[in-house]
Short mmCIF file of C-alpha atoms in Angstrom, two decimals:
data_model
loop_
_atom_site.label_atom_id
_atom_site.label_comp_id
_atom_site.label_asym_id
_atom_site.label_seq_id
_atom_site.Cartn_x
_atom_site.Cartn_y
_atom_site.Cartn_z
CA UNK A 14 25.83 -50.45 -29.72
CA UNK A 15 29.14 -50.18 -31.51
CA UNK A 16 31.70 -47.73 -30.21
CA UNK A 17 33.38 -45.65 -32.84
CA UNK A 18 36.83 -44.29 -32.08
CA UNK A 19 36.35 -40.79 -30.79
CA UNK A 20 38.57 -37.99 -29.75
CA UNK A 21 37.32 -37.71 -26.12
CA UNK A 22 37.71 -33.94 -26.16
CA UNK A 23 35.73 -33.62 -29.37
CA UNK A 24 32.98 -35.81 -27.97
CA UNK A 25 32.54 -33.81 -24.77
CA UNK A 26 32.33 -30.68 -26.87
CA UNK A 27 29.85 -32.31 -29.19
CA UNK A 28 27.51 -33.59 -26.45
CA UNK A 29 27.43 -30.39 -24.41
CA UNK A 30 26.88 -28.25 -27.49
CA UNK A 31 24.00 -30.51 -28.51
CA UNK A 32 22.35 -29.91 -25.13
CA UNK A 33 22.96 -26.17 -25.37
CA UNK A 34 21.44 -26.30 -28.83
CA UNK A 35 18.33 -28.09 -27.52
CA UNK A 36 17.90 -25.54 -24.73
CA UNK A 37 18.34 -22.72 -27.24
CA UNK A 38 15.79 -24.27 -29.62
CA UNK A 39 13.20 -24.72 -26.87
CA UNK A 40 13.74 -21.37 -25.14
CA UNK A 41 13.88 -19.35 -28.36
CA UNK A 42 10.51 -20.62 -29.57
CA UNK A 43 9.00 -20.79 -26.08
CA UNK A 44 9.82 -17.16 -25.37
CA UNK A 45 8.72 -16.00 -28.81
CA UNK A 46 5.58 -17.82 -29.95
CA UNK A 47 3.44 -17.78 -26.77
CA UNK A 48 4.55 -14.16 -26.27
CA UNK A 49 3.42 -13.18 -29.76
CA UNK A 50 0.21 -15.18 -29.53
CA UNK A 51 -0.70 -13.65 -26.17
CA UNK A 52 0.00 -10.16 -27.51
CA UNK A 53 -2.09 -10.91 -30.60
CA UNK A 54 -5.08 -12.10 -28.60
CA UNK A 55 -4.71 -9.26 -26.08
CA UNK A 56 -4.83 -6.78 -28.96
CA UNK A 57 -7.88 -8.39 -30.52
CA UNK A 58 -10.29 -9.43 -27.79
CA UNK A 59 -11.30 -6.48 -25.69
CA UNK A 60 -15.03 -7.00 -25.77
CA UNK A 61 -15.38 -10.16 -23.68
CA UNK A 62 -15.81 -10.65 -19.95
CA UNK A 63 -12.34 -11.81 -18.83
CA UNK A 64 -9.85 -11.29 -21.68
CA UNK A 65 -6.80 -12.13 -19.54
CA UNK A 66 -8.35 -15.51 -18.73
CA UNK A 67 -8.74 -16.15 -22.45
CA UNK A 68 -5.14 -15.12 -23.14
CA UNK A 69 -3.92 -17.47 -20.42
CA UNK A 70 -6.08 -20.31 -21.73
CA UNK A 71 -4.88 -19.85 -25.30
CA UNK A 72 -1.29 -19.32 -24.14
CA UNK A 73 -1.23 -22.49 -22.05
CA UNK A 74 -2.87 -24.45 -24.89
CA UNK A 75 -0.12 -23.14 -27.17
CA UNK A 76 2.62 -24.07 -24.71
CA UNK A 77 1.17 -27.58 -24.36
CA UNK A 78 0.91 -27.96 -28.13
CA UNK A 79 4.28 -26.36 -28.89
CA UNK A 80 6.27 -28.24 -26.26
CA UNK A 81 4.75 -31.59 -27.26
CA UNK A 82 5.21 -30.92 -30.98
CA UNK A 83 8.81 -29.77 -30.54
CA UNK A 84 9.73 -32.34 -27.90
CA UNK A 85 8.19 -35.33 -29.69
CA UNK A 86 9.45 -33.97 -33.00
CA UNK A 87 12.97 -33.70 -31.55
CA UNK A 88 12.68 -37.21 -30.12
CA UNK A 89 11.69 -38.73 -33.43
CA UNK A 90 14.32 -36.74 -35.34
CA UNK A 91 17.07 -37.99 -32.99
CA UNK A 92 15.75 -41.55 -33.20
CA UNK A 93 15.74 -41.19 -36.98
CA UNK A 94 19.38 -40.01 -36.94
CA UNK A 95 20.39 -43.04 -34.87
CA UNK A 96 18.51 -45.45 -37.12
CA UNK A 97 20.02 -43.83 -40.21
CA UNK A 98 23.52 -44.11 -38.73
CA UNK A 99 23.02 -47.77 -37.82
CA UNK A 100 21.56 -48.68 -41.22
CA UNK A 101 24.44 -46.96 -43.05
CA UNK A 102 26.93 -48.68 -40.76
CA UNK A 103 25.47 -52.11 -41.49
CA UNK A 104 25.61 -51.32 -45.21
CA UNK A 105 29.29 -50.30 -44.97
CA UNK A 106 30.06 -53.46 -42.95
CA UNK A 107 28.51 -55.56 -45.71
CA UNK A 108 30.25 -53.67 -48.50
CA UNK A 109 33.68 -54.00 -46.90
CA UNK A 110 33.23 -57.79 -47.03
CA UNK A 111 31.28 -58.17 -50.28
CA UNK A 112 32.75 -55.45 -52.51
CA UNK A 113 36.32 -54.86 -51.31
CA UNK A 114 37.47 -53.51 -54.71
CA UNK A 115 34.72 -50.85 -54.74
CA UNK A 116 35.56 -49.82 -51.20
CA UNK A 117 39.26 -49.54 -52.16
CA UNK A 118 38.25 -47.26 -54.99
CA UNK A 119 36.14 -45.13 -52.62
CA UNK A 120 39.11 -44.63 -50.30
CA UNK A 121 41.24 -43.49 -53.24
CA UNK A 122 38.47 -41.10 -54.31
CA UNK A 123 38.25 -39.54 -50.85
CA UNK A 124 41.97 -38.77 -50.92
CA UNK A 125 41.88 -37.61 -54.54
CA UNK A 126 39.55 -34.77 -53.50
CA UNK A 127 42.47 -33.45 -51.46
CA UNK A 128 45.06 -33.92 -54.20
CA UNK A 129 46.53 -37.04 -52.58
CA UNK A 130 47.47 -39.54 -55.30
CA UNK A 131 47.06 -43.31 -55.19
CA UNK A 132 50.67 -43.99 -54.33
CA UNK A 133 50.54 -41.76 -51.24
CA UNK A 134 47.15 -43.12 -50.16
CA UNK A 135 48.03 -46.81 -50.51
CA UNK A 136 49.81 -47.25 -47.13
CA UNK A 137 46.74 -45.81 -45.34
CA UNK A 138 44.46 -48.09 -47.37
CA UNK A 139 46.53 -51.20 -46.51
CA UNK A 140 46.51 -50.24 -42.85
CA UNK A 141 42.71 -49.83 -42.87
CA UNK A 142 42.26 -53.12 -44.72
CA UNK A 143 44.16 -54.88 -41.93
CA UNK A 144 41.49 -53.64 -39.49
CA UNK A 145 37.94 -53.96 -40.91
CA UNK A 146 36.30 -52.17 -37.96
CA UNK A 147 38.56 -49.15 -38.43
CA UNK A 148 37.85 -49.31 -42.18
CA UNK A 149 34.10 -49.04 -41.53
CA UNK A 150 34.62 -46.25 -38.97
CA UNK A 151 36.74 -44.38 -41.50
CA UNK A 152 34.12 -44.69 -44.24
CA UNK A 153 31.29 -43.62 -41.91
CA UNK A 154 33.10 -40.46 -41.01
CA UNK A 155 34.99 -39.56 -44.19
CA UNK A 156 32.81 -40.93 -46.97
CA UNK A 157 29.38 -40.33 -45.42
CA UNK A 158 30.21 -37.56 -42.95
CA UNK A 159 28.18 -39.28 -40.22
CA UNK A 160 28.94 -39.06 -36.51
CA UNK A 161 27.55 -41.68 -34.19
CA UNK A 162 24.68 -40.11 -32.19
CA UNK A 163 25.22 -40.30 -28.42
CA UNK A 164 23.23 -43.16 -26.83
CA UNK A 165 20.10 -41.99 -25.01
CA UNK A 166 20.29 -38.72 -26.85
CA UNK A 167 16.77 -38.88 -28.33
CA UNK A 168 14.94 -38.90 -25.00
CA UNK A 169 17.26 -36.34 -23.41
CA UNK A 170 16.89 -34.09 -26.42
CA UNK A 171 13.07 -34.34 -26.32
CA UNK A 172 12.89 -33.58 -22.61
CA UNK A 173 15.37 -30.68 -22.87
CA UNK A 174 13.49 -29.03 -25.72
CA UNK A 175 10.05 -29.50 -24.14
CA UNK A 176 11.05 -28.22 -20.69
CA UNK A 177 12.88 -25.26 -22.23
CA UNK A 178 9.79 -24.41 -24.26
CA UNK A 179 7.56 -24.51 -21.14
CA UNK A 180 10.02 -22.38 -19.14
CA UNK A 181 10.26 -19.89 -22.00
CA UNK A 182 6.49 -19.76 -22.48
CA UNK A 183 5.84 -19.13 -18.78
CA UNK A 184 7.68 -15.78 -18.98
CA UNK A 185 5.26 -13.88 -21.28
CA UNK A 186 2.16 -15.50 -19.75
CA UNK A 187 2.96 -14.69 -16.12
CA UNK A 188 1.81 -11.10 -16.33
CA UNK A 189 -1.64 -12.12 -17.66
CA UNK A 190 -2.02 -14.26 -14.55
CA UNK A 191 -1.00 -11.38 -12.27
CA UNK A 192 -2.91 -8.45 -13.81
CA UNK A 193 -6.58 -8.60 -14.67
CA UNK A 194 -6.43 -5.37 -16.71
CA UNK A 195 -5.57 -6.67 -20.18
CA UNK A 196 -3.79 -3.50 -21.34
CA UNK A 197 -1.58 -3.48 -18.29
CA UNK A 198 -0.90 -7.21 -18.54
CA UNK A 199 0.08 -6.77 -22.19
CA UNK A 200 2.47 -3.91 -21.42
CA UNK A 201 4.17 -5.78 -18.58
CA UNK A 202 4.36 -8.94 -20.70
CA UNK A 203 6.04 -7.02 -23.55
CA UNK A 204 8.61 -5.38 -21.26
CA UNK A 205 9.39 -8.53 -19.27
CA UNK A 206 9.63 -10.74 -22.35
CA UNK A 207 11.80 -8.36 -24.37
CA UNK A 208 14.20 -8.17 -21.42
CA UNK A 209 14.15 -11.97 -21.11
CA UNK A 210 14.81 -12.31 -24.87
CA UNK A 211 17.77 -9.90 -24.61
CA UNK A 212 19.26 -11.79 -21.65
CA UNK A 213 18.67 -15.13 -23.38
CA UNK A 214 20.21 -13.84 -26.61
CA UNK A 215 23.26 -12.52 -24.78
CA UNK A 216 23.81 -15.81 -22.92
CA UNK A 217 23.25 -17.77 -26.13
CA UNK A 218 25.81 -15.59 -27.93
CA UNK A 219 28.32 -16.17 -25.16
CA UNK A 220 27.70 -19.94 -25.02
CA UNK A 221 28.02 -20.35 -28.79
CA UNK A 222 31.03 -18.06 -29.07
CA UNK A 223 29.25 -15.38 -31.13
CA UNK A 224 28.93 -11.65 -30.48
CA UNK A 225 26.92 -11.11 -27.27
CA UNK A 226 25.37 -7.79 -28.32
CA UNK A 227 24.51 -8.97 -31.83
CA UNK A 228 22.96 -12.15 -30.50
CA UNK A 229 20.87 -10.21 -27.94
CA UNK A 230 19.63 -7.78 -30.59
CA UNK A 231 18.75 -10.63 -32.97
CA UNK A 232 16.74 -12.51 -30.35
CA UNK A 233 14.85 -9.36 -29.36
CA UNK A 234 14.19 -8.59 -33.02
CA UNK A 235 12.72 -12.03 -33.74
CA UNK A 236 10.43 -11.87 -30.71
CA UNK A 237 9.48 -8.25 -31.39
CA UNK A 238 8.72 -8.78 -35.07
CA UNK A 239 6.72 -11.94 -34.37
CA UNK A 240 4.70 -10.28 -31.60
CA UNK A 241 4.09 -7.10 -33.65
CA UNK A 242 2.92 -9.16 -36.64
CA UNK A 243 0.61 -11.31 -34.51
CA UNK A 244 -0.75 -8.23 -32.70
CA UNK A 245 -1.46 -6.29 -35.91
CA UNK A 246 -2.91 -9.25 -37.74
CA UNK A 247 -5.24 -10.11 -34.88
CA UNK A 248 -6.33 -6.47 -34.48
CA UNK A 249 -6.98 -6.17 -38.21
CA UNK A 250 -9.10 -9.32 -38.20
CA UNK A 251 -11.03 -8.14 -35.18
CA UNK A 252 -11.84 -4.76 -36.68
CA UNK A 253 -13.74 -6.61 -39.46
CA UNK A 254 -15.44 -9.53 -37.76
CA UNK B 42 33.56 -17.45 -51.01
CA UNK B 43 36.03 -20.31 -51.05
CA UNK B 44 35.06 -23.48 -52.84
CA UNK B 45 35.86 -26.67 -50.98
CA UNK B 46 36.47 -29.77 -53.07
CA UNK B 47 33.17 -31.64 -53.13
CA UNK B 48 31.95 -34.86 -54.52
CA UNK B 49 29.26 -33.38 -56.85
CA UNK B 50 26.92 -36.28 -56.18
CA UNK B 51 27.24 -35.85 -52.41
CA UNK B 52 26.61 -32.14 -52.70
CA UNK B 53 23.39 -32.51 -54.70
CA UNK B 54 22.18 -35.02 -52.15
CA UNK B 55 23.14 -32.66 -49.32
CA UNK B 56 21.39 -29.58 -50.75
CA UNK B 57 18.16 -31.32 -51.69
CA UNK B 58 17.94 -33.11 -48.36
CA UNK B 59 18.44 -29.77 -46.57
CA UNK B 60 15.47 -28.32 -48.45
CA UNK B 61 13.37 -31.38 -47.73
CA UNK B 62 14.38 -31.04 -44.11
CA UNK B 63 13.27 -27.38 -44.04
CA UNK B 64 9.90 -28.24 -45.60
CA UNK B 65 9.49 -31.07 -43.10
CA UNK B 66 10.37 -28.77 -40.18
CA UNK B 67 7.91 -26.08 -41.28
CA UNK B 68 5.07 -28.39 -42.26
CA UNK B 69 5.37 -30.62 -39.19
CA UNK B 70 5.02 -27.71 -36.76
CA UNK B 71 2.60 -25.78 -38.97
CA UNK B 72 0.20 -28.72 -39.18
CA UNK B 73 0.54 -29.55 -35.49
CA UNK B 74 0.67 -26.40 -33.35
CA UNK B 75 -2.10 -24.26 -34.95
CA UNK B 76 -4.20 -27.43 -35.13
CA UNK B 77 -3.74 -28.13 -31.42
CA UNK B 78 -4.21 -24.48 -30.45
CA UNK B 79 -7.42 -24.19 -32.48
CA UNK B 80 -8.75 -27.40 -30.94
CA UNK B 81 -7.81 -26.13 -27.47
CA UNK B 82 -9.61 -22.82 -27.91
CA UNK B 83 -12.58 -24.50 -29.57
CA UNK B 84 -12.92 -26.78 -26.56
CA UNK B 85 -12.69 -23.94 -24.08
CA UNK B 86 -14.64 -20.97 -25.40
CA UNK B 87 -18.23 -21.88 -26.03
CA UNK B 88 -19.85 -18.99 -24.19
CA UNK B 89 -18.91 -16.09 -26.46
CA UNK B 90 -20.66 -14.61 -29.48
CA UNK B 91 -18.55 -15.93 -32.41
CA UNK B 92 -16.18 -18.60 -31.16
CA UNK B 93 -15.02 -19.63 -34.64
CA UNK B 94 -13.94 -16.04 -35.30
CA UNK B 95 -11.86 -16.13 -32.12
CA UNK B 96 -10.31 -19.47 -33.12
CA UNK B 97 -9.40 -18.05 -36.54
CA UNK B 98 -7.96 -14.88 -34.98
CA UNK B 99 -5.85 -16.83 -32.49
CA UNK B 100 -4.90 -19.38 -35.14
CA UNK B 101 -3.72 -16.75 -37.62
CA UNK B 102 -1.85 -14.91 -34.86
CA UNK B 103 -0.15 -18.19 -34.02
CA UNK B 104 0.72 -18.85 -37.66
CA UNK B 105 2.17 -15.35 -38.01
CA UNK B 106 4.18 -15.75 -34.81
CA UNK B 107 5.26 -19.31 -35.50
CA UNK B 108 6.30 -18.77 -39.12
CA UNK B 109 8.27 -15.62 -38.25
CA UNK B 110 9.91 -17.23 -35.22
CA UNK B 111 10.82 -20.39 -37.13
CA UNK B 112 11.77 -18.64 -40.38
CA UNK B 113 13.87 -15.91 -38.77
CA UNK B 114 15.25 -18.47 -36.32
CA UNK B 115 16.23 -20.71 -39.23
CA UNK B 116 17.77 -17.77 -41.07
CA UNK B 117 19.94 -16.78 -38.12
CA UNK B 118 20.91 -20.39 -37.40
CA UNK B 119 22.07 -20.86 -41.01
CA UNK B 120 23.91 -17.53 -40.97
CA UNK B 121 25.55 -18.62 -37.72
CA UNK B 122 26.65 -21.91 -39.30
CA UNK B 123 28.23 -20.04 -42.22
CA UNK B 124 30.01 -17.57 -39.92
CA UNK B 125 31.24 -20.43 -37.74
CA UNK B 126 32.55 -22.30 -40.78
CA UNK B 127 34.35 -19.23 -42.13
CA UNK B 128 35.87 -18.33 -38.75
CA UNK B 129 37.14 -21.90 -38.28
CA UNK B 130 38.49 -21.92 -41.82
CA UNK B 131 40.45 -18.70 -41.24
CA UNK B 132 41.82 -20.17 -38.01
CA UNK B 133 42.97 -23.34 -39.82
CA UNK B 134 44.55 -21.24 -42.59
CA UNK B 135 46.54 -19.32 -39.98
CA UNK B 136 47.57 -22.45 -38.09
CA UNK B 137 48.83 -24.21 -41.21
CA UNK B 138 51.24 -21.30 -41.71
CA UNK B 139 52.08 -20.43 -38.11
CA UNK B 140 52.09 -23.81 -36.38
CA UNK B 141 53.03 -26.39 -39.02
CA UNK B 142 54.39 -28.88 -36.47
CA UNK B 143 51.13 -28.87 -34.47
CA UNK B 144 49.12 -29.36 -37.63
CA UNK B 145 51.35 -32.29 -38.60
CA UNK B 146 50.67 -33.82 -35.21
CA UNK B 147 46.92 -33.33 -35.70
CA UNK B 148 46.99 -35.18 -39.00
CA UNK B 149 48.83 -38.09 -37.34
CA UNK B 150 46.25 -38.08 -34.53
CA UNK B 151 43.36 -38.26 -36.98
CA UNK B 152 44.85 -41.34 -38.61
CA UNK B 153 45.81 -42.91 -35.27
CA UNK B 154 42.10 -43.05 -34.34
CA UNK B 155 41.73 -45.51 -37.21
CA UNK B 156 44.79 -47.57 -36.30
CA UNK B 157 46.91 -46.03 -39.10
CA UNK B 158 50.47 -45.55 -37.86
CA UNK B 159 52.77 -42.61 -38.59
CA UNK B 160 54.72 -44.40 -41.26
CA UNK B 161 51.60 -45.20 -43.28
CA UNK B 162 50.18 -41.68 -42.79
CA UNK B 163 53.34 -39.80 -43.75
CA UNK B 164 52.91 -39.96 -47.58
CA UNK B 165 49.40 -38.47 -47.21
CA UNK B 166 50.77 -35.78 -44.89
CA UNK B 167 53.54 -34.85 -47.33
CA UNK B 168 51.06 -34.67 -50.18
CA UNK B 169 48.76 -32.37 -48.17
CA UNK B 170 51.70 -30.19 -47.13
CA UNK B 171 52.51 -29.63 -50.80
CA UNK B 172 49.03 -28.13 -51.24
CA UNK B 173 48.05 -25.81 -48.35
CA UNK B 174 44.49 -25.27 -49.60
CA UNK B 175 43.87 -29.02 -49.67
CA UNK B 176 45.47 -29.25 -46.21
CA UNK B 177 42.96 -26.74 -44.82
CA UNK B 178 40.05 -28.46 -46.60
CA UNK B 179 41.17 -31.77 -45.14
CA UNK B 180 41.35 -30.37 -41.60
CA UNK B 181 37.95 -28.69 -41.90
CA UNK B 182 36.31 -31.93 -42.84
CA UNK B 183 38.31 -34.52 -40.94
CA UNK B 184 39.45 -32.71 -37.82
CA UNK B 185 36.43 -30.44 -37.28
CA UNK B 186 33.76 -32.38 -39.16
CA UNK B 187 32.47 -29.18 -40.78
CA UNK B 188 30.86 -29.03 -44.22
CA UNK B 189 30.75 -25.75 -46.04
CA UNK B 190 27.16 -24.42 -45.96
CA UNK B 191 25.73 -23.82 -49.44
CA UNK B 192 25.83 -20.11 -50.40
CA UNK B 193 22.46 -18.38 -50.09
CA UNK B 194 21.25 -21.20 -47.93
CA UNK B 195 20.22 -18.99 -44.98
CA UNK B 196 17.58 -17.00 -46.87
CA UNK B 197 16.30 -20.01 -48.79
CA UNK B 198 16.06 -21.97 -45.57
CA UNK B 199 14.14 -19.17 -43.82
CA UNK B 200 11.65 -18.76 -46.67
CA UNK B 201 11.14 -22.52 -47.04
CA UNK B 202 10.45 -23.02 -43.33
CA UNK B 203 8.12 -19.99 -43.06
CA UNK B 204 6.06 -20.82 -46.17
CA UNK B 205 5.81 -24.47 -45.13
CA UNK B 206 4.58 -23.39 -41.69
CA UNK B 207 1.90 -21.13 -43.22
CA UNK B 208 0.77 -23.85 -45.65
CA UNK B 209 0.64 -26.38 -42.81
CA UNK B 210 -1.25 -23.99 -40.52
CA UNK B 211 -3.88 -23.18 -43.14
CA UNK B 212 -5.07 -26.80 -43.15
CA UNK B 213 -6.49 -27.00 -39.60
CA UNK B 214 -7.83 -23.41 -39.68
CA UNK B 215 -9.76 -23.72 -42.94
CA UNK B 216 -12.74 -25.48 -41.40
CA UNK B 217 -13.21 -22.71 -38.78
CA UNK B 218 -13.53 -20.28 -41.69
CA UNK B 219 -16.06 -22.47 -43.46
CA UNK B 220 -18.31 -23.55 -40.57
CA UNK B 221 -19.75 -21.12 -38.03
CA UNK B 222 -20.85 -23.95 -35.71
CA UNK B 223 -17.76 -24.40 -33.52
CA UNK B 224 -18.41 -28.09 -32.72
CA UNK B 225 -18.78 -28.92 -36.37
CA UNK B 226 -15.72 -26.84 -37.34
CA UNK B 227 -13.67 -28.63 -34.67
CA UNK B 228 -14.72 -32.09 -35.87
CA UNK B 229 -13.95 -31.31 -39.52
CA UNK B 230 -10.64 -29.71 -38.54
CA UNK B 231 -9.64 -32.83 -36.57
CA UNK B 232 -10.51 -35.20 -39.41
CA UNK B 233 -8.94 -33.09 -42.16
CA UNK B 234 -5.76 -32.40 -40.18
CA UNK B 235 -5.22 -35.99 -39.06
CA UNK B 236 -5.54 -37.10 -42.70
CA UNK B 237 -3.12 -34.34 -43.77
CA UNK B 238 -0.67 -35.39 -41.02
CA UNK B 239 -0.85 -39.02 -42.19
CA UNK B 240 -0.25 -38.06 -45.83
CA UNK B 241 2.57 -35.71 -44.83
CA UNK B 242 4.13 -38.38 -42.60
CA UNK B 243 3.96 -40.97 -45.37
CA UNK B 244 5.57 -38.63 -47.93
CA UNK B 245 8.20 -37.61 -45.38
CA UNK B 246 8.98 -41.26 -44.67
CA UNK B 247 9.34 -41.96 -48.39
CA UNK B 248 11.51 -38.87 -49.00
CA UNK B 249 13.84 -39.64 -46.09
CA UNK B 250 14.04 -43.37 -46.86
CA UNK B 251 12.27 -44.49 -43.67
CA UNK B 252 9.23 -46.72 -43.25
CA UNK B 253 6.18 -45.01 -44.81
CA UNK B 254 3.61 -46.49 -42.42
CA UNK B 255 5.69 -45.89 -39.32
CA UNK B 256 6.39 -42.30 -40.34
CA UNK B 257 2.67 -41.66 -41.02
CA UNK B 258 1.67 -43.10 -37.64
CA UNK B 259 4.32 -41.06 -35.83
CA UNK B 260 3.22 -37.78 -37.43
CA UNK B 261 -0.44 -38.46 -36.64
CA UNK B 262 0.51 -39.39 -33.06
CA UNK B 263 2.44 -36.13 -32.48
CA UNK B 264 -0.42 -34.02 -33.84
CA UNK B 265 -3.05 -36.05 -32.00
CA UNK B 266 -1.27 -35.98 -28.64
CA UNK B 267 -0.53 -32.24 -28.93
CA UNK B 268 -4.13 -31.42 -29.86
CA UNK B 269 -5.59 -33.66 -27.17
CA UNK B 270 -3.31 -32.11 -24.53
CA UNK B 271 -4.16 -28.55 -25.62
CA UNK B 272 -7.88 -29.39 -25.77
CA UNK B 273 -7.99 -30.98 -22.31
CA UNK B 274 -5.81 -28.31 -20.70
CA UNK B 275 -7.93 -25.49 -22.13
CA UNK B 276 -11.16 -27.20 -21.11
CA UNK B 277 -9.85 -27.80 -17.61
CA UNK B 278 -8.86 -24.14 -17.25
CA UNK B 279 -12.21 -22.99 -18.55
CA UNK B 280 -14.19 -25.12 -16.15
CA UNK B 281 -12.55 -23.18 -13.27
CA UNK B 282 -12.35 -19.61 -14.52
#
């Protein structure tokens, strides 16, 4: 794998924020969707023998499906990004050799967007032309806006998202495992999960440098709206079987 | 809202690929998770009065929860990107005025990464200094690697993801509405959804410029693995209530 010139500080920032992003993606959906689904089923199925068992079954099936879909989806998306980067890089490497005049023109056009005329841009162009690898690196970043994906990122990303989804999903389901009374299990699940969503939102806000309170309220709102919608929809359907 | 200098061609490409990406995100999960959940429940609950009604209830609750979680999640993520861009832009605008020497140094450092020495970079620097707006635009793109999010993108992104999720989720659920025999509904759902996943994967591959066959196989594999895992897990749980 080629090594593009990187600002080491920028790269550390980039990698850690990508991991935080994966955890956020997995936890946000894991806390929200199984929570809302469990609430929906709990609101609908009151006339069967062991409704909490059904909620747990459906909830775990959802967690399996959701974590695999998100994890594998994340894996393939990251792999796709890497393949796209490598294909574009090979194309630039070819073009630098085969169409040097076009590439010269592209450099001038990049600088023109920032009001830098040809005369001022020429010394940079000559310097890049003396170093074809740097020329390609420059085009990848400044013409195409592509950053080289970190090696091994695809698998790490998939695992991070999937595990975060499972951890998140375990929170709303736990109370249905503990309480056999479905109404009680639902109430505890709602309280526990809304608290977890608020804590998660606050930490997310802090990690991403946004407002802690706003982030907490937003996360609670998403989970609350999703659960309320699922609950009402399921109850409506069940009142007209 | 400030208008950064854009290559119009690049911007069109950017916006349309963002929409395609949103549709892909929504459809991929919408086709996969409700499909897997429905299969899981269908495999588990055979001893109740109207199992297909339960599958439809749980499936619709999942679609409501999933589309709201993904749509609202996408909305807030896009809003966050815009806020982050604007905050960074204001910071750069301040720094250009308050710390011109540091900013000069940063420009030199950007070019140094590509082997361009100070002498060659100076004409570009002087040209940027004559035009503070272009200076800030240059730093946003080349120091921070940030692109200005398209205005109105957050809401469009949310709606695109949510609708795509609902459309995707309707495919696996339809057969449970049509057939009252749960085994038959499950079989039809599996066949119809795997075909839909293959078609979706092929179109996705074509739209994103990847291999059509490979993309189709990958999409079918994600859906198949998720559904099989949900099905087996739910059946396992139900055999030991």
